[in-house]
XYZ file of C-alpha atoms in Angstrom:
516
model
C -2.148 24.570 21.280
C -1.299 26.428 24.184
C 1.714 25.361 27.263
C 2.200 26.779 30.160
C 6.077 27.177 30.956
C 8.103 28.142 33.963
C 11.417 28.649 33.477
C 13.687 30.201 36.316
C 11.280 32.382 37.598
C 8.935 33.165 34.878
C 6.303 32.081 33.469
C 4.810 32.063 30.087
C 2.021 30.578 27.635
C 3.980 28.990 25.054
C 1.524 28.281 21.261
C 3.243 24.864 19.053
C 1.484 23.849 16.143
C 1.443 20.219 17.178
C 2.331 18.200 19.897
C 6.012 17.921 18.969
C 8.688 17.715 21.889
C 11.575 18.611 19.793
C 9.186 21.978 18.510
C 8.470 22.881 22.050
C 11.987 22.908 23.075
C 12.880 25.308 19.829
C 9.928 26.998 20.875
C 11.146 27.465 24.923
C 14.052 28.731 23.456
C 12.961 31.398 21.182
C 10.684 33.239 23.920
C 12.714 32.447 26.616
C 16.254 33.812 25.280
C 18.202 30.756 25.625
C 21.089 30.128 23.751
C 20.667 27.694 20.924
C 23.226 25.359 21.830
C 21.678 24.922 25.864
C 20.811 21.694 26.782
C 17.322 21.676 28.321
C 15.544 19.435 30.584
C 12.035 19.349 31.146
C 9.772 18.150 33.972
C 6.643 18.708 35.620
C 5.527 20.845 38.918
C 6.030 17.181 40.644
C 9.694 17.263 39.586
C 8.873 14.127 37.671
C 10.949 14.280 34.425
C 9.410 14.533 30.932
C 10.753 13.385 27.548
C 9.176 13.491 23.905
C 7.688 9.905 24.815
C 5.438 10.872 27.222
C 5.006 15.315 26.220
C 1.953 14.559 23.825
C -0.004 12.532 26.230
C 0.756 14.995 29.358
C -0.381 18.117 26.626
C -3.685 17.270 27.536
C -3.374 17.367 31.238
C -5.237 20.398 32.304
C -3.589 22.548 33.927
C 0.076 21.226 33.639
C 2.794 23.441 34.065
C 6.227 22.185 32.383
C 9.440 23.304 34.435
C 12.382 23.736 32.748
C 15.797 23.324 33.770
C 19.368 24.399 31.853
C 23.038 24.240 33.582
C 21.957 28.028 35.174
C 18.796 26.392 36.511
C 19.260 22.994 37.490
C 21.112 22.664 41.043
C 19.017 19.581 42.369
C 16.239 20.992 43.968
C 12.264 21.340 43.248
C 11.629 24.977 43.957
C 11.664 26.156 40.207
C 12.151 29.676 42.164
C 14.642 28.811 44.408
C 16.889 26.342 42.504
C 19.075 29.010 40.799
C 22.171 29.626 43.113
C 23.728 32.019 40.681
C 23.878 35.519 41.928
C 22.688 38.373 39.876
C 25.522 39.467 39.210
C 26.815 36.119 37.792
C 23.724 36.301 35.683
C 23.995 39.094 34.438
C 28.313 38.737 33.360
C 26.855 35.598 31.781
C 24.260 37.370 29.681
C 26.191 40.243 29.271
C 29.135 37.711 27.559
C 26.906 36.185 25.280
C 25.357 39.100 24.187
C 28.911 40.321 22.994
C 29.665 36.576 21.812
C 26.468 37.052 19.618
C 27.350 39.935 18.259
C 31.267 39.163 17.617
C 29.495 35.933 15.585
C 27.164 37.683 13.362
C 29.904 39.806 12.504
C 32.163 37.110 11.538
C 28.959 34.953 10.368
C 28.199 38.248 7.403
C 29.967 36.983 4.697
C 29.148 33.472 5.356
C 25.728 34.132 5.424
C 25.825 36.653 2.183
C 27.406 33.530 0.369
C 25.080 31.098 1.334
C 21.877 33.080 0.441
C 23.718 34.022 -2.886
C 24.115 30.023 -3.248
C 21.009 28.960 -2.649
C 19.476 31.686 -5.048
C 21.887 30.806 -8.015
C 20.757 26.787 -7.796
C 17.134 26.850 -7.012
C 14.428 27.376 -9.502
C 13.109 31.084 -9.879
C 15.981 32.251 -7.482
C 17.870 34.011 -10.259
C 15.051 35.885 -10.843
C 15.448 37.278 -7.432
C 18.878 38.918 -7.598
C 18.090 40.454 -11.331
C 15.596 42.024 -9.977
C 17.270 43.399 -6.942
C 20.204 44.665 -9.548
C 18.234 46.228 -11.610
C 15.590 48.314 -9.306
C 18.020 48.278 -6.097
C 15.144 46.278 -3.924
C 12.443 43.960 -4.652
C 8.595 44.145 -4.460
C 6.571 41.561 -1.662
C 5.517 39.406 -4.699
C 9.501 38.621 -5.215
C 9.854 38.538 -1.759
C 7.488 36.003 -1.214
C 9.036 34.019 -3.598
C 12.945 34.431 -2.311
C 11.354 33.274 1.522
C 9.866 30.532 0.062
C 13.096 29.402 -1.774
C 15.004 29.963 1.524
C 13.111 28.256 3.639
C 12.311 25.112 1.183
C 16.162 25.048 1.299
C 16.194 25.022 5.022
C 14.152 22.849 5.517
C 15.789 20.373 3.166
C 19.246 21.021 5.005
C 18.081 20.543 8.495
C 14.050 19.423 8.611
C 10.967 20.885 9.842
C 12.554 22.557 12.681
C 15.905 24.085 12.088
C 17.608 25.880 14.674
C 17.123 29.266 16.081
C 20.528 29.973 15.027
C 20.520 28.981 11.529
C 17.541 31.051 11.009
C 19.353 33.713 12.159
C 21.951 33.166 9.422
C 19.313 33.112 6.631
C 17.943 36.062 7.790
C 21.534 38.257 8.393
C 22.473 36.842 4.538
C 19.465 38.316 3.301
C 19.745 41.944 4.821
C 23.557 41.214 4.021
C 23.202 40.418 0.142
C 20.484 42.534 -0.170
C 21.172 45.601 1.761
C 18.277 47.688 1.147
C 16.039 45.577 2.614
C 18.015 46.075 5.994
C 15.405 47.723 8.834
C 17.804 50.627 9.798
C 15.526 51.167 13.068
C 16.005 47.666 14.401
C 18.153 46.111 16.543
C 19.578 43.698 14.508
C 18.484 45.476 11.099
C 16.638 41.853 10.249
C 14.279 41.127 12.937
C 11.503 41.544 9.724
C 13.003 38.146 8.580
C 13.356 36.739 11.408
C 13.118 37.642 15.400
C 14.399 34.874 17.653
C 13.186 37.068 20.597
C 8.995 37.331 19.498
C 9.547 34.058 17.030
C 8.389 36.345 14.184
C 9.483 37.065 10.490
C 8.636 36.586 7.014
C 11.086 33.147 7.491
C 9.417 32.434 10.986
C 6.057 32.554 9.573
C 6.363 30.537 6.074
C 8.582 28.006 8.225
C 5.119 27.263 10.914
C 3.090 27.450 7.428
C 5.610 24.427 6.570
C 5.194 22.621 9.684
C 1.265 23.049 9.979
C 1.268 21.537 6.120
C 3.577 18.919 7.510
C 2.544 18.019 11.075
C 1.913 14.826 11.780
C -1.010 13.787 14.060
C -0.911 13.360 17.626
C -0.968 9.488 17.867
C -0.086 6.874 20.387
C 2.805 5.669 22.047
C 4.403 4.350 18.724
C 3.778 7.132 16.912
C 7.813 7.524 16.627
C 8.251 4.432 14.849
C 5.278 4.491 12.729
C 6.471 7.362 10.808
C 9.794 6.253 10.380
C 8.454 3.733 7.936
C 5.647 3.167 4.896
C 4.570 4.904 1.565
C 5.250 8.598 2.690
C 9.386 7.945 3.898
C 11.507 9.226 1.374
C 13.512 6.757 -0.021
C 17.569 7.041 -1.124
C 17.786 6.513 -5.037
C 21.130 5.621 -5.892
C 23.352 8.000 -8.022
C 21.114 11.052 -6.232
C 22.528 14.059 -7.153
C 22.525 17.444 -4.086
C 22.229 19.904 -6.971
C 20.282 18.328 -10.132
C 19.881 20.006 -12.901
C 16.731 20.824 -13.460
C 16.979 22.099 -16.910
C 18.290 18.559 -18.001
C 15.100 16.858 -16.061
C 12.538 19.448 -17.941
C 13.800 18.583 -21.220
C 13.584 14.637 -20.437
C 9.727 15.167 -19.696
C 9.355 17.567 -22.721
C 10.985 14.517 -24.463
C 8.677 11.599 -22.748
C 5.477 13.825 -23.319
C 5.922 14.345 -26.853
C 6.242 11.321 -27.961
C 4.277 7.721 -28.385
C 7.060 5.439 -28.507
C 6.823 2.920 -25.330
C 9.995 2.379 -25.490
C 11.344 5.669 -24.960
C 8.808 6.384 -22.527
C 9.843 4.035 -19.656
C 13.410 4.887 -20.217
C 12.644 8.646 -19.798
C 10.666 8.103 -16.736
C 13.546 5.496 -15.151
C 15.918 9.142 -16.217
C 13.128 11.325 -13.800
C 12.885 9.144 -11.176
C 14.853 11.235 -8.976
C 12.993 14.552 -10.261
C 9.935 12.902 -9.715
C 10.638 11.715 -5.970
C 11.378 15.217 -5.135
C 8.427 16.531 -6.404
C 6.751 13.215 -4.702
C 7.919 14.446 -0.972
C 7.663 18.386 -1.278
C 4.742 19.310 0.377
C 3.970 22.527 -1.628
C 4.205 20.403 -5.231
C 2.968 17.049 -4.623
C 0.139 17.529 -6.018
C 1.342 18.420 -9.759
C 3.140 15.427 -9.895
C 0.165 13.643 -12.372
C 0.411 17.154 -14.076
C 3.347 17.317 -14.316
C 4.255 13.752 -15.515
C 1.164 12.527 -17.610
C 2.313 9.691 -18.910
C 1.587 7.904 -16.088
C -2.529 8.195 -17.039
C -1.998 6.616 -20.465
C 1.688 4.439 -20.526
C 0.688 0.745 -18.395
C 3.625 -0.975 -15.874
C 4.960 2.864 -14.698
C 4.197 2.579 -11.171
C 5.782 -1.364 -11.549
C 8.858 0.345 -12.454
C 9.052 2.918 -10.513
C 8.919 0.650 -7.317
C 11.073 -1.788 -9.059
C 13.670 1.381 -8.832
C 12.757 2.105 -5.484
C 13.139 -1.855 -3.839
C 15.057 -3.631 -6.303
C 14.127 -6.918 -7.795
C 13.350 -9.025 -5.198
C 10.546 -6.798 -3.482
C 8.442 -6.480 -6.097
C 7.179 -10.193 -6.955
C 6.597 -10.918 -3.464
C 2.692 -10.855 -3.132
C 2.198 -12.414 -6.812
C 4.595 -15.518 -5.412
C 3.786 -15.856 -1.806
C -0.167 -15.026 -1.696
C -1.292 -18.031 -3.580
C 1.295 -20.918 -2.042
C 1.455 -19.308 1.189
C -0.793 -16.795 2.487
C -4.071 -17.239 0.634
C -5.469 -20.973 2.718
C -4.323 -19.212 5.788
C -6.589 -16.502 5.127
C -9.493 -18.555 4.013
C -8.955 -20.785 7.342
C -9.070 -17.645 9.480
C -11.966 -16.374 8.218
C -14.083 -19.172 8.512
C -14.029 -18.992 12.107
C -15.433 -15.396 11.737
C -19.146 -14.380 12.814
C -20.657 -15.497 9.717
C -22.232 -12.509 7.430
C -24.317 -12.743 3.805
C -21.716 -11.151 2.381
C -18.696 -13.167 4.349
C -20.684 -16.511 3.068
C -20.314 -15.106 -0.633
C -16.807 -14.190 -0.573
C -15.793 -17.345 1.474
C -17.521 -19.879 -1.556
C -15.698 -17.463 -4.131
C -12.520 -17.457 -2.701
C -13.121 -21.663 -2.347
C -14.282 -21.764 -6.118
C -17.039 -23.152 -4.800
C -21.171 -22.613 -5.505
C -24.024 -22.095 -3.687
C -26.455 -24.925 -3.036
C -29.191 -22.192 -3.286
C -27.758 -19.654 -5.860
C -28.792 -15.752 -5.013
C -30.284 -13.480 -6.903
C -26.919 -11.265 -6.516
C -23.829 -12.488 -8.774
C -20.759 -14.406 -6.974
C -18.220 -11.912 -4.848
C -15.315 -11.537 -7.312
C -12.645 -13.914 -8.025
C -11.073 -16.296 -6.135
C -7.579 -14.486 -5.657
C -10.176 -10.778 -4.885
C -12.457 -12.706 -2.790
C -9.460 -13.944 -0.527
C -7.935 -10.066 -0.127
C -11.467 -8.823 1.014
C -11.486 -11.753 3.102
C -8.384 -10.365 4.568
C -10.167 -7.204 5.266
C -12.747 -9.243 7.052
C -10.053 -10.451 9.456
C -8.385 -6.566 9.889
C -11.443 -4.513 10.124
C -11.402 -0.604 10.115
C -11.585 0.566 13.696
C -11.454 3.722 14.665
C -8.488 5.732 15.735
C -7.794 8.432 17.881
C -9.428 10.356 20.841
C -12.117 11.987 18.711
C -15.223 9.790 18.633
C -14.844 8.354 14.834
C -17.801 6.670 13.028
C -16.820 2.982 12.728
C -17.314 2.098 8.671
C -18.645 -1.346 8.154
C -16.340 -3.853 6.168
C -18.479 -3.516 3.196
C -17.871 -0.062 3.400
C -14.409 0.058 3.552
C -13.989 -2.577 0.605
C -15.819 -0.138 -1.682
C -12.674 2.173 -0.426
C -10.608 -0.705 -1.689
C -12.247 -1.850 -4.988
C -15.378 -0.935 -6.741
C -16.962 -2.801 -9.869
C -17.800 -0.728 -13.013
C -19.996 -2.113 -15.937
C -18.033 -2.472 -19.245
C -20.635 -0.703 -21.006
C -20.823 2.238 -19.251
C -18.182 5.107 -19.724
C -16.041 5.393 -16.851
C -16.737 9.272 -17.377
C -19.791 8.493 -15.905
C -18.266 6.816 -12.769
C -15.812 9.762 -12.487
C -18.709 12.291 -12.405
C -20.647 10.542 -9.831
C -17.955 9.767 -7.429
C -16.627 12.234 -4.614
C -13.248 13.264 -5.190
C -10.227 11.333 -3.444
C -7.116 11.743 -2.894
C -6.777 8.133 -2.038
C -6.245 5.358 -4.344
C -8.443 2.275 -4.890
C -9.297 0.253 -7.752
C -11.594 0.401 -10.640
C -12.431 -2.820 -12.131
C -14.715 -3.001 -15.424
C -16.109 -5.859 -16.933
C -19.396 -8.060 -17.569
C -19.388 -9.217 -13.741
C -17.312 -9.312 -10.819
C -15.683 -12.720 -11.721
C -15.468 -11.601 -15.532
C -13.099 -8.401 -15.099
C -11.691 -7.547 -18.477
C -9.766 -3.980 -17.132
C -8.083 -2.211 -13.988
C -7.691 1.116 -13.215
C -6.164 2.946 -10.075
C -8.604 5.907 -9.360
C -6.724 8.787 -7.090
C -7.770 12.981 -7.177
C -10.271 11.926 -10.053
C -8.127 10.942 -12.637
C -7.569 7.479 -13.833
C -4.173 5.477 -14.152
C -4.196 2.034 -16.320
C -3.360 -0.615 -14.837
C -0.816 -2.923 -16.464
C -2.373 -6.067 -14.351
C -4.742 -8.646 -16.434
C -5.414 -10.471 -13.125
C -7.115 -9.618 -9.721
C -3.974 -10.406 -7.052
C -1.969 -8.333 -9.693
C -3.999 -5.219 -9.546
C -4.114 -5.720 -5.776
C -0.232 -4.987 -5.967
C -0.770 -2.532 -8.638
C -2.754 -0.844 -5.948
C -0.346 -1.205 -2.594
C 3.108 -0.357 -4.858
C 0.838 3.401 -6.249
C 1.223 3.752 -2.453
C 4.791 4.143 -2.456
C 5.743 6.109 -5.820
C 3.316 8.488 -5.330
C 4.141 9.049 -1.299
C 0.412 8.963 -0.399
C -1.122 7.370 2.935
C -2.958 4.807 3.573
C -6.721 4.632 3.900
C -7.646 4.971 7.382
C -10.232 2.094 6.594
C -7.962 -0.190 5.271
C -4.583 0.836 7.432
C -4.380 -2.078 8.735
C -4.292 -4.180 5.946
C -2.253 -2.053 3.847
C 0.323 -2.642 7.060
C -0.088 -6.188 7.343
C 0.677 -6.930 3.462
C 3.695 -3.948 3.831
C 5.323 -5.689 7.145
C 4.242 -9.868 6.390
C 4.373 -9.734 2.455
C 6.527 -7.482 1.003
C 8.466 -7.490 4.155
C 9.280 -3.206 4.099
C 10.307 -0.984 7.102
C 9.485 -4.388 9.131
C 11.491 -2.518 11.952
C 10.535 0.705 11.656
C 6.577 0.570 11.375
C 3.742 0.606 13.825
C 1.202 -2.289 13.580
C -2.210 -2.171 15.158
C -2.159 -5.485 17.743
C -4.496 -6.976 15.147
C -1.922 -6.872 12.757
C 0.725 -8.485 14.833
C -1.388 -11.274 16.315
C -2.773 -12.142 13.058
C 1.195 -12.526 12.104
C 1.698 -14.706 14.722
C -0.837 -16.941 13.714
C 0.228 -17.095 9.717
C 4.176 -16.772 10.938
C 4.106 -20.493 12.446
C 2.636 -22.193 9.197
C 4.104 -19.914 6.019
C-alpha cells in the first residue's frame, strides 16, 4: 500500500507491505535519512496525533497525509513547514556530525560484524557450505548467495523479529562485504549498498527480509487485532530446557532413529527428544510445511499430538474438555440452544444430544452422538459470520460443520474420500463407521494426508481436533473461529488474557460463567 508522508519539508509516497505502524516508522526512516535511534512522532495534517492503534484504520482515509515530527522537527507548532527553528547551518553541523559518527562506527563495527556473520554461518544448517566455497574459488556464485541471505536473514529475524532495525541491517550487510571481501562493490559508497541500502531500502537482505514479512503479515483486523495475535495455536510457545544453538545433527539422528523403527515405545520417547526441533520447524515460515514430511510418524503412531500438547501445557490443560464438557458445559449448551430459531437439522441434533427419539422417525439417520451432537450444537449458538471489510459469503451452519466433521462409510476406502475432497490446509475430522451414532474410527484430515486419532469416543476426538491446532501452529477455521476461541478461552482456559473474542463469544461466557 501506498502513504503519503511529510516530513520537515518534504514529501514522499512511502509503499509497506501491510498496515503495520511499527513497519511504517522503519520505513519513514529508511527513505527519509533519519537516524535509527530518533524518536518519531506521527500525526495528521489536523495536528491530531496518531499511534499504531488507530494507523490501520486512518490507512484507508483517502487522501491522508501523515506528518512527522523528530526533536529537529517538533517545536509546538502545526505548520509542518514552518515548525523547524533550526537554522541551516545548524542542520547541516548536525548532519554533517552524524555522517562522520556513521562512519567512525562502521569502522569500529568491521570486525564485529565479520565475527558475527562468521558465527552465524558456522551454526546454521548449509552455512558451512558457504565459506568452503568462498575459500576455495575466492567468491561465490548467486545460487550460494541466495542461500547465505537466506541464512542471514532467518537469523535476523530470529534475533530481533520481522522488522529489525535499519542499523542492524547495516551490520549484516558490512560483515558480509567484510568476511567476504570480494563481494565488496568497489564503486559504491559504502562498498555494500548491494546487500543492503538504508538510503533506497534495497538489497539482496532488504528484499528477502519484505519476502519474510509479506509471508508473515498478518491481516489488517480490528481494534483488537494487537491482542488477538498475542495469543492461540500460531504463538510460539517456551519449551523448557530450550537450547539457542541445538544441535541439529543430534535431532536428525533421533528422527532417523524414530523412523526406522516399529517399537511404540521408542517412538513417543524419540518424538518427546524432538519436540523442540519440531517447534522450530512448526513456527518457521519457509519449513512449516515439511513438518508431516519430515516427522511421519505422526500419520501412523496414535496419542502424538496428546503428547505433544501435554509437553506444551503440562498436565492439567490437557483433560480439561474430557472433565468439564459433560458435568459442566454440555446442559448449558443444550439449554441455549433450545431457545434458538428452530431448524430440521437443529431439531435432529437437539433429540441426539438429549438421547432422545423422534415421535415421527425420518427417513435420514439420527445427528451423531450425544457428546457430537452437543459440540455442533455449540456451533449453532457461535455461527460463522463474516469478517472483514471485503464483502464475505456468509457459510450456513451446516456448512461450516462439514468444515468441522464429516462422516465416512466404513466400507469405503478413505482413499476414495481423499481423492474427492479439495485440498486443506485446515484440520477437521474424519469419522468412519456404520452410522453417525455407530463411529468405530477418527482421523484428523489436514494438506490431504491423514493422522489417526488415538480417541475411541466423539468429545475425545473433538479435543484430538482443537490440541492438532496447537502442535502443528495452524489457524483456525474462519468458519468455526469462534468456537475454536470459545473452547480455547472458557475450556481449556489458554491465553485467556491475551486473545480476542468475537462479542458472541464473550456474552455467551457470561451466560455459562454464572452457572459452571
Amino acid at each position: 500500500m501506498i502513504v503519503k508522508v511529510q516530513y520537515r519539508n518534504q514529501k514522499k509516497y512511502i509503499k509497506i507491505p501491510e498496515a503495520c505502524f511499527d513497519i511504517f516508522i522503519t520505513e519513514v526512516k529508511e527513505r527519509f535519512s533519519i537516524h535509527v535511534d530518533s524518536i518519531l512522532s506521527v500525526e495528521d495534517e489536523t495536528g491530531t496525533e496518531v499511534d499504531d492503534y488507530a494507523f490501520p484504520d486512518l490507512l484507508t482515509t483517502s487522501g491522508i497525509c501523515f506528518v512527522i515530527k523528530d526533536e529537529l522537527n517538533d517545536s509546538g507548532g502545526t505548520d509542518t513547514i514552518s515548525v523547524t527553528s533550526k537554522s541551516s547551518s545548524e542542520i547541516d553541523f548536525y548532519s554533517g556530525t552524524l555522517k562522520r559518527f556513521r562512519k567512525e562506527e562502521e569502522a569500529l563495527q568491521g570486525p564485529q560484524a565479520k565475527d558475527l556473520i562468521k558465527q552465524v554461518l558456522l551454526t546454521k544448517p548449509g552455512g558451512s557450505d558457504v565459506l568452503k566455497e568462498y575459500e576455495e574459488k575466492g567468491t561465490i556464485s548467486p545460487a550460494t548467495r541466495k542461500v547465505m541471505v537466506n541464512i542471514l536473514v532467518a537469523d535476523m529475524v530470529q534475533s530481533e523479529g520481522r522488522i529489525p532495525q535499519r542499523l542492524t541491517k547495516e551490520k549484516y550487510a558490512l560483515g558480509i562485504v567484510t568476511l567476504f571481501p570480494s563481494l565488496q562493490d568497489p564503486h559504491g559508497k559504502t562498498g555494500y549498498e548491494h546487500f543492503y541500502d538504508g538510503q533506497k531500502g534495497g538489497g539482496f537482505l532488504a528484499w528477502r527480509l519484505k519476502s519474510v514479512q509479506r509471508a508473515t503479515r498478518l491481516p489488517v483486523r480490528s481494534k483488537d487485532s494487537r491482542i488477538e495475535e498475542n495469543g492461540g495455536p500460531m504463538l510460539r510457545r517456551e519449551i523448557g530446557h530450550c537450547d539457542d544453538h541445538p544441535d541439529e545433527q543430534r535431532f536428525q539422528e533421533l528422527i532417523s532413529v524414530m523412523n526406522h523403527t516399529n517399537n511404540r515405545e521408542v517412538i513417543m520417547k524419540k518424538m518427546r527428544d524432538t519436540l523442540e526441533y519440531r517447534q522450530r520447524l512448526v513456527h518457521d515460515p519457509e519449513r512449516s510445511s515439511t513438518v508431516l514430511s519430515v516427522f511421519p510418524r505422526l500419520l501412523d503412531t496414535k496419542g502424538l499430538i496428546l503428547q505433544d500438547f501435554s509437553l506444551l501445557f503440562g498436565s492439567e490443560t490437557p483433560s480439561k474438555l474430557l472433565e468439564k464438557w459433560p458435568t459442566s458445559f454440555k446442559a448449558k449448551v443444550i439449554q441455549q440452544a433450545e431457545m434458538l430459531t428452530s431448524t430440521p437439522l437443529l431439531k435432529r441434533l437437539l433429540l441426539s444430544a438429549k438421547n432422545q427419539r423422534a415421535d415421527k422417525p425420518s427417513l435420514e439417520s439420527p445427528e451423531w452422538d450425544s457428546d457430537m451432537a452437543s459440540i455442533l450444537l455449540l456451533l449453532h449458538l457461535l455461527s460463522p459470520q463474516p469478517a472483514g471489510r471485503k464483502k464475505t459469503q456468509k457459510i450456513s451452519v451446516a456448512q461450516a460443520i462439514d468444515h468441522l466433521v464429516v462422516f465416512h462409510k466404513s466400507c469405503r476406502s478413505l482413499d476414495e474420500h481423499l481423492q474427492s475432497h479439495m485440498d486443506t490446509s485446515q484440520p477437521y475430522l474424519l469419522a468412519s463407521g456404520t452410522s453417525k451414532e455407530a463411529v468405530g474410527n477418527f482421523f484428523i484430515l489436514i494438506d490431504k494426508k491423514l493422522i489417526p486419532c488415538e480417541a475411541t469416543t466423539s468429545l475425545a476426538a473433538i479435543d484430538e481436533l482443537f490440541k492438532l491446532h496447537f502442535v502443528l501452529g495452524t489457524s483456525y477455521d474462519p468458519a468455526l473461529k469462534s468456537m475454536y476461541t470459545f473452547l480455547q478461552t472458557t475450556v481449556y482456559n489458554i491465553d485467556v488474557d491475551t486473545t480476542s473474542e468475537s462479542l458472541k463469544v464473550k456474552e455467551l461466557r457470561t451466560k455459562f460463567v454464572c452457572n459452571v
